[in-house]
Short mmCIF file of C-alpha atoms in Angstrom, two decimals:
data_model
loop_
_atom_site.label_atom_id
_atom_site.label_comp_id
_atom_site.label_asym_id
_atom_site.label_seq_id
_atom_site.Cartn_x
_atom_site.Cartn_y
_atom_site.Cartn_z
CA MET Y 1 -57.45 -35.35 -46.95
CA VAL Y 2 -54.12 -36.70 -48.27
CA ASN Y 3 -54.02 -40.43 -48.92
CA VAL Y 4 -50.58 -41.62 -47.78
CA MET Y 5 -51.06 -45.13 -49.18
CA LYS Y 6 -49.72 -44.48 -52.64
CA THR Y 7 -47.50 -46.42 -54.98
CA ASP Y 8 -44.21 -44.92 -56.08
CA GLN Y 9 -45.63 -44.38 -59.55
CA GLU Y 10 -48.59 -42.53 -58.09
CA TYR Y 11 -46.17 -40.24 -56.29
CA LEU Y 12 -44.30 -39.61 -59.52
CA ASP Y 13 -47.56 -38.92 -61.35
CA LEU Y 14 -48.54 -36.41 -58.67
CA ASP Y 15 -45.11 -34.81 -58.89
CA LYS Y 16 -45.56 -34.32 -62.62
CA GLN Y 17 -49.05 -32.91 -62.08
CA LEU Y 18 -48.42 -30.62 -59.11
CA LEU Y 19 -44.78 -29.66 -58.73
CA TRP Y 20 -42.99 -27.06 -60.77
CA HIS Y 21 -39.31 -27.99 -60.57
CA PRO Y 22 -36.49 -25.48 -61.22
CA TYR Y 23 -35.71 -24.59 -64.84
CA THR Y 24 -38.37 -27.07 -65.97
CA SER Y 25 -41.45 -26.94 -68.17
CA MET Y 26 -44.69 -28.17 -66.60
CA SER Y 27 -46.12 -29.21 -69.97
CA LYS Y 28 -42.95 -30.96 -71.14
CA PRO Y 29 -41.05 -31.75 -67.93
CA SER Y 30 -37.74 -33.51 -67.83
CA PRO Y 31 -37.85 -36.91 -66.12
CA HIS Y 32 -37.61 -36.79 -62.34
CA PHE Y 33 -36.32 -39.64 -60.21
CA LEU Y 34 -37.84 -40.52 -56.84
CA VAL Y 35 -35.23 -40.61 -54.06
CA GLU Y 36 -35.67 -43.17 -51.27
CA LYS Y 37 -32.58 -42.29 -49.25
CA ALA Y 38 -29.08 -40.90 -49.51
CA SER Y 39 -25.89 -41.69 -47.64
CA GLY Y 40 -22.27 -40.79 -48.17
CA CYS Y 41 -21.79 -40.06 -51.85
CA GLU Y 42 -24.70 -42.18 -53.05
CA ILE Y 43 -28.33 -41.42 -53.77
CA THR Y 44 -30.69 -44.42 -53.68
CA LEU Y 45 -33.78 -44.31 -55.87
CA ASN Y 46 -37.13 -45.88 -55.07
CA ASP Y 47 -36.44 -48.76 -57.48
CA GLY Y 48 -33.24 -49.69 -55.62
CA ARG Y 49 -30.75 -48.18 -58.05
CA THR Y 50 -27.89 -46.24 -56.46
CA LEU Y 51 -26.31 -43.21 -58.09
CA ILE Y 52 -22.87 -41.82 -57.36
CA ASP Y 53 -23.42 -38.12 -56.77
CA GLY Y 54 -21.17 -35.88 -58.84
CA MET Y 55 -23.08 -32.68 -58.03
CA SER Y 56 -23.08 -32.43 -54.20
CA SER Y 57 -26.72 -31.41 -54.69
CA TRP Y 58 -25.83 -28.19 -56.45
CA TRP Y 59 -22.42 -27.93 -54.82
CA SER Y 60 -23.53 -27.94 -51.19
CA VAL Y 61 -23.26 -31.48 -49.72
CA ILE Y 62 -19.51 -31.38 -49.19
CA HIS Y 63 -19.39 -34.02 -46.41
CA GLY Y 64 -21.76 -36.44 -48.12
CA TYR Y 65 -25.34 -37.27 -47.19
CA ASN Y 66 -26.66 -38.36 -43.81
CA HIS Y 67 -23.51 -37.47 -41.90
CA PRO Y 68 -23.81 -38.56 -38.25
CA THR Y 69 -22.08 -35.44 -36.86
CA ILE Y 70 -24.45 -33.02 -38.56
CA ASN Y 71 -27.43 -35.27 -37.85
CA GLN Y 72 -26.62 -35.20 -34.15
CA ALA Y 73 -26.15 -31.43 -34.07
CA ILE Y 74 -29.57 -30.85 -35.63
CA GLN Y 75 -31.24 -33.37 -33.32
CA GLU Y 76 -29.74 -31.77 -30.23
CA GLN Y 77 -30.86 -28.32 -31.32
CA LEU Y 78 -34.31 -29.61 -32.25
CA ALA Y 79 -34.73 -30.86 -28.69
CA GLN Y 80 -34.17 -27.27 -27.47
CA PHE Y 81 -36.05 -25.18 -30.06
CA SER Y 82 -36.23 -25.15 -33.85
CA HIS Y 83 -36.71 -21.43 -34.44
CA VAL Y 84 -37.15 -18.05 -32.82
CA MET Y 85 -37.35 -14.68 -34.49
CA PHE Y 86 -34.03 -12.87 -34.75
CA GLY Y 87 -35.52 -9.45 -34.09
CA GLY Y 88 -34.95 -8.75 -30.41
CA LEU Y 89 -33.89 -12.33 -29.67
CA THR Y 90 -30.67 -14.24 -30.25
CA HIS Y 91 -29.27 -17.70 -29.56
CA LYS Y 92 -25.99 -19.52 -29.10
CA PRO Y 93 -25.87 -21.41 -32.46
CA ALA Y 94 -26.01 -18.10 -34.38
CA ILE Y 95 -23.48 -16.41 -32.10
CA GLU Y 96 -21.09 -19.35 -32.33
CA LEU Y 97 -21.47 -19.51 -36.10
CA ALA Y 98 -20.74 -15.81 -36.50
CA GLU Y 99 -17.65 -16.20 -34.34
CA ARG Y 100 -16.45 -19.11 -36.47
CA LEU Y 101 -17.07 -17.29 -39.75
CA VAL Y 102 -15.23 -14.17 -38.63
CA ALA Y 103 -12.30 -16.37 -37.58
CA ILE Y 104 -11.93 -18.17 -40.94
CA THR Y 105 -12.73 -15.41 -43.43
CA PRO Y 106 -10.44 -12.48 -44.34
CA SER Y 107 -9.54 -10.53 -41.22
CA GLU Y 108 -11.30 -7.27 -42.08
CA LEU Y 109 -14.69 -9.00 -42.35
CA GLN Y 110 -15.93 -8.64 -38.78
CA ARG Y 111 -19.71 -8.31 -39.11
CA VAL Y 112 -22.16 -11.07 -40.13
CA PHE Y 113 -25.70 -10.79 -41.48
CA PHE Y 114 -27.57 -14.10 -41.88
CA SER Y 115 -30.19 -14.76 -44.55
CA ASP Y 116 -32.10 -17.63 -46.11
CA SER Y 117 -30.26 -18.36 -49.35
CA GLY Y 118 -27.32 -17.39 -51.50
CA SER Y 119 -29.41 -15.24 -53.79
CA VAL Y 120 -30.78 -13.32 -50.80
CA SER Y 121 -27.26 -12.84 -49.44
CA VAL Y 122 -26.45 -11.07 -52.71
CA GLU Y 123 -29.57 -8.93 -52.34
CA VAL Y 124 -28.33 -8.03 -48.86
CA ALA Y 125 -24.86 -7.17 -50.16
CA LEU Y 126 -26.22 -4.85 -52.84
CA LYS Y 127 -28.56 -3.16 -50.34
CA MET Y 128 -25.68 -2.75 -47.89
CA ALA Y 129 -23.59 -1.01 -50.54
CA ILE Y 130 -26.36 1.36 -51.59
CA GLN Y 131 -27.34 2.19 -48.01
CA TYR Y 132 -23.71 2.74 -47.03
CA TRP Y 133 -23.15 5.35 -49.72
CA ASN Y 134 -26.44 7.02 -48.87
CA THR Y 135 -25.21 7.49 -45.30
CA GLN Y 136 -21.97 8.97 -46.65
CA GLY Y 137 -23.82 11.72 -48.48
CA LYS Y 138 -23.56 10.04 -51.89
CA PRO Y 139 -27.13 8.93 -52.66
CA ASN Y 140 -26.48 8.76 -56.41
CA LYS Y 141 -24.23 5.70 -55.95
CA GLN Y 142 -27.01 3.20 -56.67
CA PHE Y 143 -25.55 0.97 -59.39
CA PHE Y 144 -23.05 -1.85 -59.80
CA VAL Y 145 -20.31 -2.96 -62.15
CA THR Y 146 -19.95 -6.67 -62.84
CA PRO Y 147 -18.37 -8.89 -65.51
CA LYS Y 148 -20.42 -10.64 -68.13
CA SER Y 149 -20.63 -14.46 -67.76
CA GLY Y 150 -21.39 -13.97 -64.06
CA TYR Y 151 -24.22 -15.53 -62.07
CA HIS Y 152 -25.39 -14.33 -58.65
CA GLY Y 153 -28.88 -15.78 -58.15
CA ASP Y 154 -32.47 -15.69 -59.34
CA THR Y 155 -34.01 -12.91 -57.25
CA PHE Y 156 -34.44 -9.48 -58.83
CA ALA Y 157 -31.43 -7.51 -57.64
CA ALA Y 158 -29.25 -10.59 -58.05
CA MET Y 159 -30.58 -11.11 -61.59
CA SER Y 160 -29.63 -7.55 -62.47
CA VAL Y 161 -25.93 -8.38 -61.99
CA CYS Y 162 -26.06 -11.70 -63.88
CA ASP Y 163 -24.96 -11.93 -67.51
CA PRO Y 164 -27.54 -9.83 -69.42
CA GLU Y 165 -27.15 -11.57 -72.76
CA ASN Y 166 -26.22 -15.22 -72.39
CA GLY Y 167 -27.52 -15.76 -68.86
CA MET Y 168 -30.86 -17.19 -67.76
CA HIS Y 169 -32.59 -13.89 -67.10
CA ASN Y 170 -32.53 -11.86 -70.30
CA LEU Y 171 -36.33 -12.10 -70.69
CA PHE Y 172 -36.62 -10.02 -67.50
CA SER Y 173 -34.22 -7.35 -68.74
CA ALA Y 174 -36.82 -4.60 -69.13
CA ALA Y 175 -37.84 -5.01 -65.47
CA LEU Y 176 -34.32 -5.12 -64.03
CA THR Y 177 -32.09 -2.28 -62.90
CA GLN Y 178 -29.67 -1.55 -65.70
CA GLN Y 179 -26.18 -2.15 -64.33
CA TYR Y 180 -22.72 -1.60 -65.82
CA PHE Y 181 -21.28 -4.70 -67.50
CA ILE Y 182 -17.68 -5.24 -68.50
CA SER Y 183 -16.06 -8.10 -70.38
CA PRO Y 184 -15.58 -11.35 -68.47
CA PRO Y 185 -12.12 -11.87 -66.98
CA PRO Y 186 -9.75 -13.47 -69.50
CA THR Y 187 -9.59 -17.21 -68.85
CA GLY Y 188 -6.55 -19.10 -67.64
CA LEU Y 189 -5.45 -19.37 -64.02
CA ASN Y 190 -1.83 -18.82 -64.94
CA GLU Y 191 -2.26 -16.61 -67.98
CA PRO Y 192 -0.53 -13.22 -67.67
CA VAL Y 193 -2.79 -10.34 -66.66
CA LYS Y 194 -4.00 -8.35 -69.66
CA THR Y 195 -3.61 -4.64 -69.02
CA GLU Y 196 -6.27 -3.81 -71.61
CA TYR Y 197 -8.85 -5.63 -69.47
CA LEU Y 198 -7.93 -3.56 -66.44
CA GLU Y 199 -8.08 -0.44 -68.60
CA GLU Y 200 -11.67 -1.35 -69.53
CA ILE Y 201 -12.54 -1.42 -65.84
CA ARG Y 202 -10.69 1.83 -65.20
CA LYS Y 203 -12.55 3.56 -68.04
CA THR Y 204 -15.91 2.33 -66.67
CA PHE Y 205 -15.00 3.62 -63.22
CA GLU Y 206 -13.69 6.95 -64.52
CA ASP Y 207 -16.87 7.63 -66.47
CA ASN Y 208 -19.39 6.42 -63.89
CA HIS Y 209 -17.87 6.27 -60.39
CA GLN Y 210 -20.27 8.89 -59.05
CA ARG Y 211 -23.13 6.46 -59.73
CA ILE Y 212 -21.36 3.18 -58.87
CA ALA Y 213 -21.89 1.71 -55.40
CA GLY Y 214 -19.93 -1.50 -55.87
CA PHE Y 215 -18.16 -4.01 -58.06
CA ILE Y 216 -19.46 -7.58 -57.64
CA ILE Y 217 -17.64 -10.66 -58.91
CA GLU Y 218 -17.26 -14.40 -58.30
CA PRO Y 219 -13.60 -14.71 -57.27
CA VAL Y 220 -11.36 -16.96 -59.41
CA VAL Y 221 -14.25 -19.02 -60.87
CA GLN Y 222 -17.31 -17.79 -62.74
CA ASN Y 223 -19.54 -20.74 -61.99
CA ALA Y 224 -23.02 -21.07 -63.52
CA GLY Y 225 -22.03 -18.53 -66.17
CA GLY Y 226 -19.66 -21.02 -67.79
CA MET Y 227 -17.30 -22.56 -65.22
CA ARG Y 228 -14.60 -20.08 -66.26
CA PHE Y 229 -11.31 -20.00 -64.31
CA TYR Y 230 -9.22 -16.82 -64.31
CA ASN Y 231 -6.02 -15.42 -62.82
CA PRO Y 232 -6.55 -14.23 -59.19
CA GLU Y 233 -4.19 -11.31 -59.86
CA TYR Y 234 -7.09 -9.58 -61.59
CA LEU Y 235 -8.81 -9.37 -58.22
CA ASN Y 236 -5.78 -7.73 -56.62
CA GLN Y 237 -5.80 -5.10 -59.37
CA ILE Y 238 -9.58 -4.62 -59.17
CA ARG Y 239 -9.26 -4.00 -55.42
CA ALA Y 240 -6.81 -1.18 -56.13
CA LEU Y 241 -9.12 0.34 -58.72
CA CYS Y 242 -12.09 0.16 -56.35
CA ASP Y 243 -10.07 1.98 -53.69
CA GLU Y 244 -8.96 4.62 -56.18
CA PHE Y 245 -12.50 5.40 -57.33
CA ASP Y 246 -14.32 4.99 -54.01
CA ILE Y 247 -16.23 1.83 -54.95
CA LEU Y 248 -17.03 -1.11 -52.66
CA LEU Y 249 -15.71 -4.53 -53.67
CA ILE Y 250 -18.14 -7.45 -53.26
CA PHE Y 251 -17.08 -11.09 -53.58
CA ASP Y 252 -19.73 -13.73 -54.26
CA GLU Y 253 -18.24 -16.85 -52.61
CA ILE Y 254 -21.52 -18.78 -52.56
CA ALA Y 255 -20.21 -21.48 -54.89
CA THR Y 256 -16.46 -21.13 -54.28
CA GLY Y 257 -16.46 -21.00 -50.48
CA PHE Y 258 -15.53 -23.73 -48.01
CA GLY Y 259 -12.72 -25.34 -49.95
CA ARG Y 260 -14.15 -25.80 -53.43
CA THR Y 261 -11.23 -24.11 -55.26
CA GLY Y 262 -8.53 -25.76 -53.14
CA LYS Y 263 -8.35 -23.00 -50.54
CA LEU Y 264 -10.89 -22.40 -47.79
CA PHE Y 265 -12.19 -19.42 -49.75
CA ALA Y 266 -11.35 -18.31 -53.28
CA THR Y 267 -10.43 -14.98 -51.72
CA ASN Y 268 -7.41 -16.76 -50.25
CA HIS Y 269 -5.92 -17.02 -53.74
CA THR Y 270 -5.38 -13.24 -53.48
CA HIS Y 271 -3.69 -10.93 -50.98
CA ILE Y 272 -6.67 -8.59 -50.62
CA CYS Y 273 -9.98 -8.47 -48.77
CA PRO Y 274 -13.37 -7.49 -50.18
CA ASP Y 275 -15.60 -5.00 -48.42
CA ILE Y 276 -18.50 -7.45 -48.53
CA MET Y 277 -18.54 -11.23 -49.03
CA CYS Y 278 -21.48 -13.53 -49.68
CA ILE Y 279 -21.44 -17.19 -48.63
CA GLY Y 280 -24.02 -19.99 -48.76
CA LYS Y 281 -24.47 -23.42 -50.38
CA ALA Y 282 -21.92 -25.55 -48.46
CA LEU Y 283 -22.27 -23.43 -45.32
CA THR Y 284 -24.50 -26.06 -43.65
CA GLY Y 285 -22.91 -29.02 -45.42
CA GLY Y 286 -25.93 -29.03 -47.71
CA TYR Y 287 -28.37 -29.85 -44.92
CA MET Y 288 -30.45 -26.70 -44.69
CA THR Y 289 -30.79 -23.41 -46.48
CA LEU Y 290 -28.65 -20.70 -44.90
CA ALA Y 291 -26.44 -17.92 -46.16
CA ALA Y 292 -24.46 -15.03 -44.76
CA THR Y 293 -23.23 -11.66 -45.90
CA LEU Y 294 -20.06 -10.57 -44.14
CA THR Y 295 -18.75 -7.03 -44.18
CA ASN Y 296 -16.13 -4.79 -42.63
CA ASP Y 297 -16.51 -2.08 -40.01
CA LYS Y 298 -16.33 0.59 -42.70
CA VAL Y 299 -19.66 -0.56 -44.12
CA ALA Y 300 -21.34 -1.84 -40.94
CA LEU Y 301 -20.51 1.18 -38.81
CA GLY Y 302 -20.90 3.57 -41.70
CA ILE Y 303 -24.55 2.52 -41.89
CA SER Y 304 -25.12 2.03 -38.16
CA GLU Y 305 -23.64 5.32 -36.97
CA ASN Y 306 -25.64 7.33 -39.48
CA ASP Y 307 -28.91 5.65 -40.49
CA GLY Y 308 -28.88 3.51 -37.38
CA VAL Y 309 -30.44 0.36 -38.89
CA PHE Y 310 -29.86 -1.77 -41.95
CA MET Y 311 -33.13 -2.19 -43.80
CA HIS Y 312 -33.44 -5.95 -44.18
CA GLY Y 313 -34.88 -8.68 -41.94
CA PRO Y 314 -35.73 -12.21 -43.16
CA THR Y 315 -38.32 -14.10 -41.10
CA PHE Y 316 -36.07 -17.15 -40.74
CA MET Y 317 -32.85 -15.18 -40.32
CA GLY Y 318 -30.33 -17.09 -38.22
CA ASN Y 319 -32.51 -20.19 -37.97
CA PRO Y 320 -31.12 -22.24 -35.02
CA LEU Y 321 -31.35 -25.61 -36.78
CA ALA Y 322 -29.49 -24.27 -39.79
CA CYS Y 323 -26.88 -22.58 -37.59
CA ALA Y 324 -26.39 -25.83 -35.66
CA ALA Y 325 -25.86 -27.69 -38.94
CA ALA Y 326 -23.40 -25.04 -40.10
CA ASN Y 327 -21.40 -25.22 -36.88
CA ALA Y 328 -21.16 -29.00 -37.22
CA SER Y 329 -20.16 -28.69 -40.87
CA LEU Y 330 -17.42 -26.20 -40.04
CA SER Y 331 -16.15 -28.52 -37.32
CA LEU Y 332 -15.87 -31.31 -39.88
CA LEU Y 333 -14.20 -28.98 -42.35
CA SER Y 334 -11.61 -27.99 -39.74
CA GLU Y 335 -10.57 -31.63 -39.50
CA TYR Y 336 -9.64 -31.73 -43.18
CA ASN Y 337 -6.31 -30.66 -44.57
CA ILE Y 338 -8.08 -28.64 -47.26
CA PRO Y 339 -5.10 -28.08 -49.61
CA GLU Y 340 -4.14 -31.75 -49.43
CA LYS Y 341 -7.66 -33.16 -49.65
CA ILE Y 342 -8.85 -30.93 -52.49
CA THR Y 343 -5.58 -31.28 -54.41
CA GLN Y 344 -6.07 -35.04 -54.25
CA LEU Y 345 -9.63 -34.63 -55.52
CA GLU Y 346 -8.40 -32.42 -58.36
CA THR Y 347 -5.79 -35.02 -59.32
CA TRP Y 348 -8.41 -37.78 -59.38
CA MET Y 349 -10.72 -35.71 -61.57
CA LYS Y 350 -7.94 -34.84 -64.01
CA GLU Y 351 -7.17 -38.55 -64.37
CA ALA Y 352 -10.84 -39.51 -64.71
CA LEU Y 353 -11.71 -36.79 -67.21
CA GLY Y 354 -8.43 -36.92 -69.15
CA PRO Y 355 -9.61 -39.46 -71.77
CA CYS Y 356 -12.33 -37.01 -72.82
CA GLU Y 357 -9.64 -34.78 -74.33
CA GLN Y 358 -9.33 -37.25 -77.20
CA LEU Y 359 -12.97 -36.89 -78.19
CA GLU Y 360 -13.72 -34.75 -81.23
CA GLN Y 361 -16.85 -33.45 -79.48
CA VAL Y 362 -14.85 -31.97 -76.60
CA LYS Y 363 -13.54 -28.42 -76.69
CA GLU Y 364 -11.64 -28.37 -73.39
CA ILE Y 365 -11.06 -30.14 -70.07
CA ARG Y 366 -10.30 -28.02 -67.03
CA CYS Y 367 -10.05 -28.74 -63.31
CA LEU Y 368 -9.53 -26.58 -60.25
CA GLY Y 369 -9.75 -27.96 -56.74
CA GLY Y 370 -13.09 -29.73 -56.40
CA ILE Y 371 -14.35 -28.59 -59.81
CA GLY Y 372 -13.95 -30.67 -62.97
CA VAL Y 373 -15.32 -29.45 -66.31
CA VAL Y 374 -15.74 -31.04 -69.72
CA GLU Y 375 -16.72 -28.32 -72.18
CA LEU Y 376 -18.28 -29.63 -75.38
CA LYS Y 377 -18.42 -27.88 -78.72
CA ASN Y 378 -22.22 -27.97 -78.72
CA ALA Y 379 -24.88 -27.71 -76.04
CA VAL Y 380 -26.42 -30.90 -74.66
CA ASN Y 381 -30.10 -31.76 -74.43
CA LEU Y 382 -30.69 -32.12 -70.70
CA HIS Y 383 -34.04 -33.85 -71.19
CA GLU Y 384 -32.30 -36.64 -73.10
CA ILE Y 385 -28.95 -36.78 -71.36
CA GLN Y 386 -30.04 -36.88 -67.70
CA PRO Y 387 -31.71 -40.34 -67.87
CA LYS Y 388 -28.65 -41.72 -69.67
CA PHE Y 389 -26.44 -40.76 -66.76
CA VAL Y 390 -28.90 -42.42 -64.36
CA GLU Y 391 -28.72 -45.60 -66.43
CA LEU Y 392 -24.96 -45.52 -65.92
CA GLY Y 393 -25.38 -45.24 -62.15
CA VAL Y 394 -24.31 -41.62 -61.69
CA TRP Y 395 -25.99 -38.33 -60.89
CA ILE Y 396 -24.61 -35.60 -63.14
CA ARG Y 397 -26.64 -32.61 -64.31
CA PRO Y 398 -25.06 -30.75 -67.24
CA PHE Y 399 -26.01 -27.33 -68.50
CA GLY Y 400 -25.37 -25.75 -71.86
CA LYS Y 401 -22.12 -27.07 -73.30
CA LEU Y 402 -20.79 -28.11 -69.90
CA ILE Y 403 -20.70 -31.54 -68.29
CA TYR Y 404 -19.09 -30.94 -64.95
CA LEU Y 405 -18.34 -32.42 -61.54
CA MET Y 406 -18.51 -30.80 -58.10
CA PRO Y 407 -18.55 -33.93 -55.95
CA PRO Y 408 -18.60 -34.27 -52.15
CA TYR Y 409 -15.12 -34.00 -50.62
CA VAL Y 410 -15.45 -37.48 -49.10
CA ILE Y 411 -15.83 -39.20 -52.46
CA SER Y 412 -13.47 -42.08 -53.29
CA LYS Y 413 -11.09 -42.37 -56.22
CA GLU Y 414 -13.12 -45.33 -57.52
CA GLN Y 415 -16.31 -43.29 -57.47
CA ILE Y 416 -14.60 -40.43 -59.31
CA SER Y 417 -13.39 -42.95 -61.89
CA THR Y 418 -16.94 -44.19 -62.42
CA LEU Y 419 -18.16 -40.61 -62.88
CA GLY Y 420 -15.39 -39.98 -65.41
CA LYS Y 421 -16.20 -43.10 -67.43
CA ALA Y 422 -19.86 -42.11 -67.55
CA ILE Y 423 -19.00 -38.62 -68.78
CA HIS Y 424 -16.68 -40.06 -71.42
CA GLN Y 425 -19.39 -42.39 -72.69
CA ILE Y 426 -22.08 -39.72 -72.83
CA ALA Y 427 -19.75 -37.10 -74.32
CA SER Y 428 -18.71 -39.51 -77.05
CA GLU Y 429 -22.36 -39.84 -78.09
CA GLN Y 430 -22.88 -36.09 -78.55
CA ALA Y 431 -22.91 -34.52 -81.98
CA CYS Y 432 -19.80 -32.63 -83.04
#
């Protein structure tokens, strides 16, 4: 029997004893902070301290916490039903969400497959590509090309297309499918396209296209692999190469979707359309876990008119509560002037992070849309640095050499300024 009459410290002690948090040691865990409530862009801890959230809870809470519109949508759906299986049954929230997604994503993406998380949406995309080619009489096309410095999730197929050397999954390398890796896209949004990089891709395709099912990439921004920004023109050229060598193009928009790069989708920085696109994170406004894999008729009908069924079916696929939250989030998003709102956010972050450029410890400052990055010359110690940010009244979670911001879109200029001052102070204390 669980005793609910516990002190906050007892809860924290139990957390340390029982819960295995992400990317955390159980024997030497990083400090964890007990959240009492959250509203707007602030997280309130059990001891009364409030933290300005610079992370959007891993890039998902774009409208802030406890938003009345999304709250109401979930409550109304809860009063009807919270879940039904998606095999043989359907419901209006899922149908409405699919209709909305098809309307706002690139025009060729007309089919929607829901799943539980971003990582699973990548699994779905890879399975779609392999099954498609199997139905086309090309069963040897089982592998994928992807740039190094990429990140696509923590499940097995997704891990196989993450950076094999500097990523988080190299200890699993012997168990993973061995994919084809190319160099990461050259950095610089406005840097001229390097033909030698495209030639590397062409050579990989020429030598291996009979085995390659797809090319998967995070458009414009490689996120967890280093917050690297690159020229969208590379994607236009990659599309042409994929067409030439009969390879499906897959965009992972899990982190970049729903306005984060200054356009509704990073794909909108290009003039092309992928064959398959993965979305998640901000899809529900950060309320519930939900993702989607969108594809074109070529893939969807290519599978359906040959094999008949796509071999994937999550238990909580198309969860009605999550779909209701996503519909409400998209309604809120439609009220924003995304280019104007995110450009303003980018300007604020450039101003707030600008002073860090003078620090000897800092290698580079870069901002794009709702992403602000301070890259240090040396990696930080998360165990030590996280509590320091909390002491300064902000919630920022660095990784590696990067201290970065992906705040909610509703954040104020004053709150961004506070985040910037905290980063400047902490960065100045790091070793050169």
